[in-house]
Tab-separated table of C-alpha atoms and ligand atoms in Angstrom:
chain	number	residue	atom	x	y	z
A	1	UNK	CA	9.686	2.825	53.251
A	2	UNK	CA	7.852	5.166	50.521
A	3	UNK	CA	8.588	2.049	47.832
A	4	UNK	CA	5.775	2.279	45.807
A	5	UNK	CA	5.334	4.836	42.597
A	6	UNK	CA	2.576	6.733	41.705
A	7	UNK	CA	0.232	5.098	39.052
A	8	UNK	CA	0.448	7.410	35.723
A	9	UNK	CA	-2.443	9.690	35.138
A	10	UNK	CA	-1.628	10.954	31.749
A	11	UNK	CA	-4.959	9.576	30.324
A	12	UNK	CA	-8.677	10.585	29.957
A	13	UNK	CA	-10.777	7.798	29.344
A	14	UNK	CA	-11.025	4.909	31.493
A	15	UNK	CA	-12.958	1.356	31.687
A	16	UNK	CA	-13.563	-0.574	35.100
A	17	UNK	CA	-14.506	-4.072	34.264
A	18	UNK	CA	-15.127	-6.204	37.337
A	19	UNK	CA	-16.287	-10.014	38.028
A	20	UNK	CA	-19.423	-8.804	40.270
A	21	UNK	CA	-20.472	-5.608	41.886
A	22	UNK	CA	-18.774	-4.357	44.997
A	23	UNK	CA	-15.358	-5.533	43.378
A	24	UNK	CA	-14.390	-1.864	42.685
A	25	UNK	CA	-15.727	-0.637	45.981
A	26	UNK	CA	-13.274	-3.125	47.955
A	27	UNK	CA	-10.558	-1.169	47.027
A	28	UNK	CA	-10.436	1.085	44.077
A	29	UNK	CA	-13.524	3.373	44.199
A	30	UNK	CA	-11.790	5.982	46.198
A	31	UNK	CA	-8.839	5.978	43.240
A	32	UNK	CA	-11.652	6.642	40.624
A	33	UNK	CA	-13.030	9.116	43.044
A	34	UNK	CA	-10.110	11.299	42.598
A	35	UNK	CA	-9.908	10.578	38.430
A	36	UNK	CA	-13.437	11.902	37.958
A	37	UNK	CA	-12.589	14.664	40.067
A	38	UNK	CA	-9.595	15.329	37.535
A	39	UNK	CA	-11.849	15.464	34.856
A	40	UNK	CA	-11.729	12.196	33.483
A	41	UNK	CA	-14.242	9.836	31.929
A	42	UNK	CA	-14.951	6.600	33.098
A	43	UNK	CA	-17.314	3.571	32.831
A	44	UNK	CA	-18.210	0.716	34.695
A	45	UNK	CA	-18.760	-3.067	33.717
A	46	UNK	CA	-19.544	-5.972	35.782
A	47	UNK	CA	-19.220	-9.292	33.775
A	48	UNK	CA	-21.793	-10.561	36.232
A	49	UNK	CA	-24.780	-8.862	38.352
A	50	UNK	CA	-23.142	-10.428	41.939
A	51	UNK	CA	-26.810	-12.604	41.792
A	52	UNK	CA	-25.341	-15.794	43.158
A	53	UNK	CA	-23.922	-13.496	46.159
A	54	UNK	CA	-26.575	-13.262	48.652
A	55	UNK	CA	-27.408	-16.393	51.020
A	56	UNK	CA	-30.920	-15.627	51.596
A	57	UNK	CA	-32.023	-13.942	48.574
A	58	UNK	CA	-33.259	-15.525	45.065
A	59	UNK	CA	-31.036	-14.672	41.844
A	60	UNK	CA	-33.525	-12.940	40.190
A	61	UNK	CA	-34.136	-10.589	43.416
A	62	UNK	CA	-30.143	-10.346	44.242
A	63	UNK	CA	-29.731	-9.228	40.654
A	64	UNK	CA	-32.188	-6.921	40.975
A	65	UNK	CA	-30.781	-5.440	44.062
A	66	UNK	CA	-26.995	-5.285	43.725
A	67	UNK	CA	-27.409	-3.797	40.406
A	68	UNK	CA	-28.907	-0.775	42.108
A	69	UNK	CA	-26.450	-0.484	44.783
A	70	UNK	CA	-23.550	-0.460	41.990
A	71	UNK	CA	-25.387	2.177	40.172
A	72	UNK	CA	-25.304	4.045	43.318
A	73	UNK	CA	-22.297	3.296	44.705
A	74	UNK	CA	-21.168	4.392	41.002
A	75	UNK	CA	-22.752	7.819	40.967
A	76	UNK	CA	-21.163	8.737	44.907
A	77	UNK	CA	-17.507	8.347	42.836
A	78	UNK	CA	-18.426	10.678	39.563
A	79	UNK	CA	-19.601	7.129	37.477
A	80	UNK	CA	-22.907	7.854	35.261
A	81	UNK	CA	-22.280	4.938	33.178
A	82	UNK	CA	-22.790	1.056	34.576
A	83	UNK	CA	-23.408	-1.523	32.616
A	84	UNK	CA	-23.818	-5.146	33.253
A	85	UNK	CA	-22.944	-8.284	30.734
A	86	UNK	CA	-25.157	-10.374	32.349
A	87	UNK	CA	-22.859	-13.721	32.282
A	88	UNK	CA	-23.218	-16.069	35.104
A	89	UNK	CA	-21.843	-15.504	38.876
A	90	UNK	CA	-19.891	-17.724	40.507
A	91	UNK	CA	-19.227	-19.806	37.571
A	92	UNK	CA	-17.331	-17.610	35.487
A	93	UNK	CA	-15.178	-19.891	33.058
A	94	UNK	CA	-11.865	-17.980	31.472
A	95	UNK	CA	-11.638	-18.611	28.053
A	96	UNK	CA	-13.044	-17.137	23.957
A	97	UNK	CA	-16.853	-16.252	25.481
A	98	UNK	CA	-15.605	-14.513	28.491
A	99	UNK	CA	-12.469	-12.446	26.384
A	100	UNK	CA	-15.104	-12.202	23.321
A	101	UNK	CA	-17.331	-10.247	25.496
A	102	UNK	CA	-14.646	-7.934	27.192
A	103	UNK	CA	-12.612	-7.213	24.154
A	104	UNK	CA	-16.320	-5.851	22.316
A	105	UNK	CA	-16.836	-3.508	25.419
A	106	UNK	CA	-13.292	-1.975	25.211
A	107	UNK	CA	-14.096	-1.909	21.057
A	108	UNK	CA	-17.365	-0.078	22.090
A	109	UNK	CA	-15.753	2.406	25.053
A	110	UNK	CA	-12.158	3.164	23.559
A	111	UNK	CA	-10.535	3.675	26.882
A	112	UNK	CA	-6.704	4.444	27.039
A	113	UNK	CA	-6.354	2.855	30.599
A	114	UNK	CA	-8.510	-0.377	31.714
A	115	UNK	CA	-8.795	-0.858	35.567
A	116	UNK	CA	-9.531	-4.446	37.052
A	117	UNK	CA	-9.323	-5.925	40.480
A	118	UNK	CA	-6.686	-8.425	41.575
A	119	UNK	CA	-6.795	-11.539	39.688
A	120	UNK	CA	-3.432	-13.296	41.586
A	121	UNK	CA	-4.489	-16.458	43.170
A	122	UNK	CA	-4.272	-14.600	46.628
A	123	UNK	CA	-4.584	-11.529	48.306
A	124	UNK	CA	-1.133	-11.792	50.184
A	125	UNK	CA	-0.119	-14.491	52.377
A	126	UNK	CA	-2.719	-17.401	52.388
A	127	UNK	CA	-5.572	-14.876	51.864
A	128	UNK	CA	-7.385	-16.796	48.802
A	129	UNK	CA	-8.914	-14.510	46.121
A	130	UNK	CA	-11.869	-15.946	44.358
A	131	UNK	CA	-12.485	-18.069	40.880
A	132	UNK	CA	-14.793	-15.159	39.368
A	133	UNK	CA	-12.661	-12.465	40.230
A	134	UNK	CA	-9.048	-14.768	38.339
A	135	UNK	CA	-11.386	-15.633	35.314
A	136	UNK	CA	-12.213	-11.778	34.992
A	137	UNK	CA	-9.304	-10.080	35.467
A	138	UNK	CA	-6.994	-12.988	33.341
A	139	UNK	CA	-9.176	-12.004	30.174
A	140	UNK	CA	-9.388	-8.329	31.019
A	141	UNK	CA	-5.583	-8.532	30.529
A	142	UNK	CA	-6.453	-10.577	27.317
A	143	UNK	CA	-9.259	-8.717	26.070
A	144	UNK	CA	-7.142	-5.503	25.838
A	145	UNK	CA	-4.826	-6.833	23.523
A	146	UNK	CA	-7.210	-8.299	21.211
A	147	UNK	CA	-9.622	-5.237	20.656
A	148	UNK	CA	-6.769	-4.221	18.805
A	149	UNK	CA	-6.813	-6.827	16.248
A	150	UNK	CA	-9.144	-6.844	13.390
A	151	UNK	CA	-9.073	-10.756	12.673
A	152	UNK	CA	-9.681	-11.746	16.518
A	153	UNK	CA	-13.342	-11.617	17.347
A	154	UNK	CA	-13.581	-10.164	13.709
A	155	UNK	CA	-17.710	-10.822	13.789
A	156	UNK	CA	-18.019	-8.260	16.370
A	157	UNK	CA	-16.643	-5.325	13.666
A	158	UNK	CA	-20.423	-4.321	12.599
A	159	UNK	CA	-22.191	-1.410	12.191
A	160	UNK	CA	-19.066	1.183	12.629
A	161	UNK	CA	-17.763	-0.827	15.741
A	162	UNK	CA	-13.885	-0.571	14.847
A	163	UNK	CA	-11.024	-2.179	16.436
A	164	UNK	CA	-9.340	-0.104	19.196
A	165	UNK	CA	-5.514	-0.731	20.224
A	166	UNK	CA	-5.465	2.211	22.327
A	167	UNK	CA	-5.000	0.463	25.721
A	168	UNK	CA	-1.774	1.320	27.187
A	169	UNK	CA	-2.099	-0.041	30.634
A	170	UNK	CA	-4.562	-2.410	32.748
A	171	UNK	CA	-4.247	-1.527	36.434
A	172	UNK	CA	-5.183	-4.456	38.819
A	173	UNK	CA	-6.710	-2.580	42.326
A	174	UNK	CA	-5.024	-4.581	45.387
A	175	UNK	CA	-3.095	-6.852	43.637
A	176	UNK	CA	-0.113	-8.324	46.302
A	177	UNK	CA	2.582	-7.559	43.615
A	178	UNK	CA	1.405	-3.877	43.581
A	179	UNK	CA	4.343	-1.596	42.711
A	180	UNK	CA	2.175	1.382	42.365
A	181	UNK	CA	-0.355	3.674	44.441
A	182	UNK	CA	-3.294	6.561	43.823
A	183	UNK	CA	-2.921	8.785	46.523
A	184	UNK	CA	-6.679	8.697	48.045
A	185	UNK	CA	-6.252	10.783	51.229
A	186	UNK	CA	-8.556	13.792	49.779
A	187	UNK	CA	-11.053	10.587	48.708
A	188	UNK	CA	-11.036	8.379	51.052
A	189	UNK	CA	-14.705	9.111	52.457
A	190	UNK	CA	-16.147	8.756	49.407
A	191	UNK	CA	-14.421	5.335	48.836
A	192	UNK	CA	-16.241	4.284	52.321
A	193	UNK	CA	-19.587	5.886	51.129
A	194	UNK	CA	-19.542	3.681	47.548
A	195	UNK	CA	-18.871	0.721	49.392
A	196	UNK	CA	-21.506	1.304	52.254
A	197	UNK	CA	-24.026	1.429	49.553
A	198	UNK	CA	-23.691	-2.064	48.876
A	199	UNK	CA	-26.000	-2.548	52.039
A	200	UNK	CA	-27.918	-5.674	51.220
A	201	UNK	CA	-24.667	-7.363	50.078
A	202	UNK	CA	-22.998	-6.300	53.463
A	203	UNK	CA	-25.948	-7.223	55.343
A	204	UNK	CA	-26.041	-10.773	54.141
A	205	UNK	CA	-22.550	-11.335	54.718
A	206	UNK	CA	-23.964	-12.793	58.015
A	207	UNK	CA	-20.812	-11.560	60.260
A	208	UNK	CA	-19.782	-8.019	61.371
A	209	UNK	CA	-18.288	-5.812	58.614
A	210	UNK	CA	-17.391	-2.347	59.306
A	211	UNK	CA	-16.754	-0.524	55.638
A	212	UNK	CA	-14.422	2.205	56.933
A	213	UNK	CA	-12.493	0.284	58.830
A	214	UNK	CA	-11.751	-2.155	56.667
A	215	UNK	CA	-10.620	0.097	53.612
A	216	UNK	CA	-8.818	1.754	56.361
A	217	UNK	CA	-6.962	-1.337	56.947
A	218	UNK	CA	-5.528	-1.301	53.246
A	219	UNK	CA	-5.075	2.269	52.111
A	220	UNK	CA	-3.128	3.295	55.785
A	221	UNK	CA	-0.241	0.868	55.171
A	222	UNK	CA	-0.135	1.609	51.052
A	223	UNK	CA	-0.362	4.623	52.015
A	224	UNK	CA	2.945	5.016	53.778
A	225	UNK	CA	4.393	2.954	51.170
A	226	UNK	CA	3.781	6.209	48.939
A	227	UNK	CA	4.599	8.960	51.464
A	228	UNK	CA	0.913	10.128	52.229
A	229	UNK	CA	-2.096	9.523	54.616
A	230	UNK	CA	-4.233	7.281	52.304
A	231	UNK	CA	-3.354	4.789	49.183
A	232	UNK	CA	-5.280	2.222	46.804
A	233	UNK	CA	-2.475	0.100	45.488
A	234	UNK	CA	-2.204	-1.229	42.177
A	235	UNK	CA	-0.624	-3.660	39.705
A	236	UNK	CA	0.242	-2.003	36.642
A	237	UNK	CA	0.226	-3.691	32.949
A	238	UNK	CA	1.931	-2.317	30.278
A	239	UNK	CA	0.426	-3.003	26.889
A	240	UNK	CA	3.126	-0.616	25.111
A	241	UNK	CA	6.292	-2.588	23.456
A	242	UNK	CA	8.730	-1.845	25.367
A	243	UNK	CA	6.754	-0.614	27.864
B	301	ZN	ZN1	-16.109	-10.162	43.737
């Protein structure tokens, strides 16, 4: 039942943009372990800082905190760069703020491929996925086509920031209508080590969460589905006419 295809990896530069830390790490981190690997360059954004994510900690502490585990969890996948928008978890609206402030981070980073998490409305099945995480990833999808275009969000074309229309795919980690996979057998452990650093978040999940087993759980089935011990599924975007 090897049904799914190999994502493309014909590109060099690549932007994660997320709704909140740890999105990346539930699923794609071991896929980006294996790009940086290959040599290629990639940065992470979290619209939010994940501060409205941990029961019995303030905002201003949470912020504090899971911004240093996704710099960490970051570096154990070959990711120097994290950088965080600072607009509001939990409450993230879709709409001109939200794409405004995407589409100037792909103006500012150029990347050639953009990589999200799944914005569907589930997970597969009855699973629900959550309001942050469809808010993000619908503009993400948005946001790529209008850095392109000079006379959307033309205010943010100061001071040598240029348009840049050379997305050619979003890829949406764990999306249910995956028809692509990363092969992340030789990565795996490294997938389980940047999600394990998001201790405090795990810790305040207030039930029993075991990190390998759970990305275990995902990339054993997707991984049959390509032909190999270990897969991160994803939905892939074309932004190419035709394409
Ligand atoms: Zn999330």
């Amino acid at each position: 039942m090897a049904d799914l295809e190999p994502v493309d990896e014909q590109w060099q530069r690549g932007l994660c943009v997320v709704a909140h830390p740890d999105d990346l790490e539930f699923g794609a981190a071991a896929a980006i372990a294996r790009w940086t690997d290959q040599g290629k360059h990639l940065t992470y954004v979290m619209v939010t800082s994940g501060e409205a994510g941990i029961d019995a900690m303030t905002p201003d502490e949470c912020r504090r905190v899971r911004e240093a585990e996704q710099i960490e969890s970051a570096r154990i996948v070959g990711v120097d760069a994290v950088e965080f928008l600072g607009l509001p978890d939990g409450i993230l609206e879709y709409g001109l703020p939200l794409r405004a402030a995407i589409c100037r981070t792909i103006r500012v980073h150029r990347p050639e491929v953009v990589i999200t998490a799944n914005f569907r409305d589930t997970w597969g099945g009855r699973a629900l996925n959550q309001a942050d995480h469809i808010a993000a990833g619908r503009a993400v999808l948005d946001a790529a086509r209008d850095a392109g275009n000079r006379w959307i969000f033309a205010d943010q074309l100061t001071d040598g920031l240029e348009p840049w229309g050379g997305v050619r795919q979003v890829l949406a980690s764990g999306s249910p209508e995956a028809e692509h996979a990363v092969d992340t057998t030789a990565t795996f452990d490294r997938g389980v080590a940047s999600l394990k650093a998001h201790r405090a978040y795990i810790d305040g999940l207030g039930w029993e969460f075991d990190p390998e087993e759970f990305l275990e759980g995902f990339s054993r089935p997707a991984g049959a589905r390509l032909g190999v011990p270990f897969a991160a599924p994803f939905e892939v975007y074309s932004l190419a006419f035709g394409g």
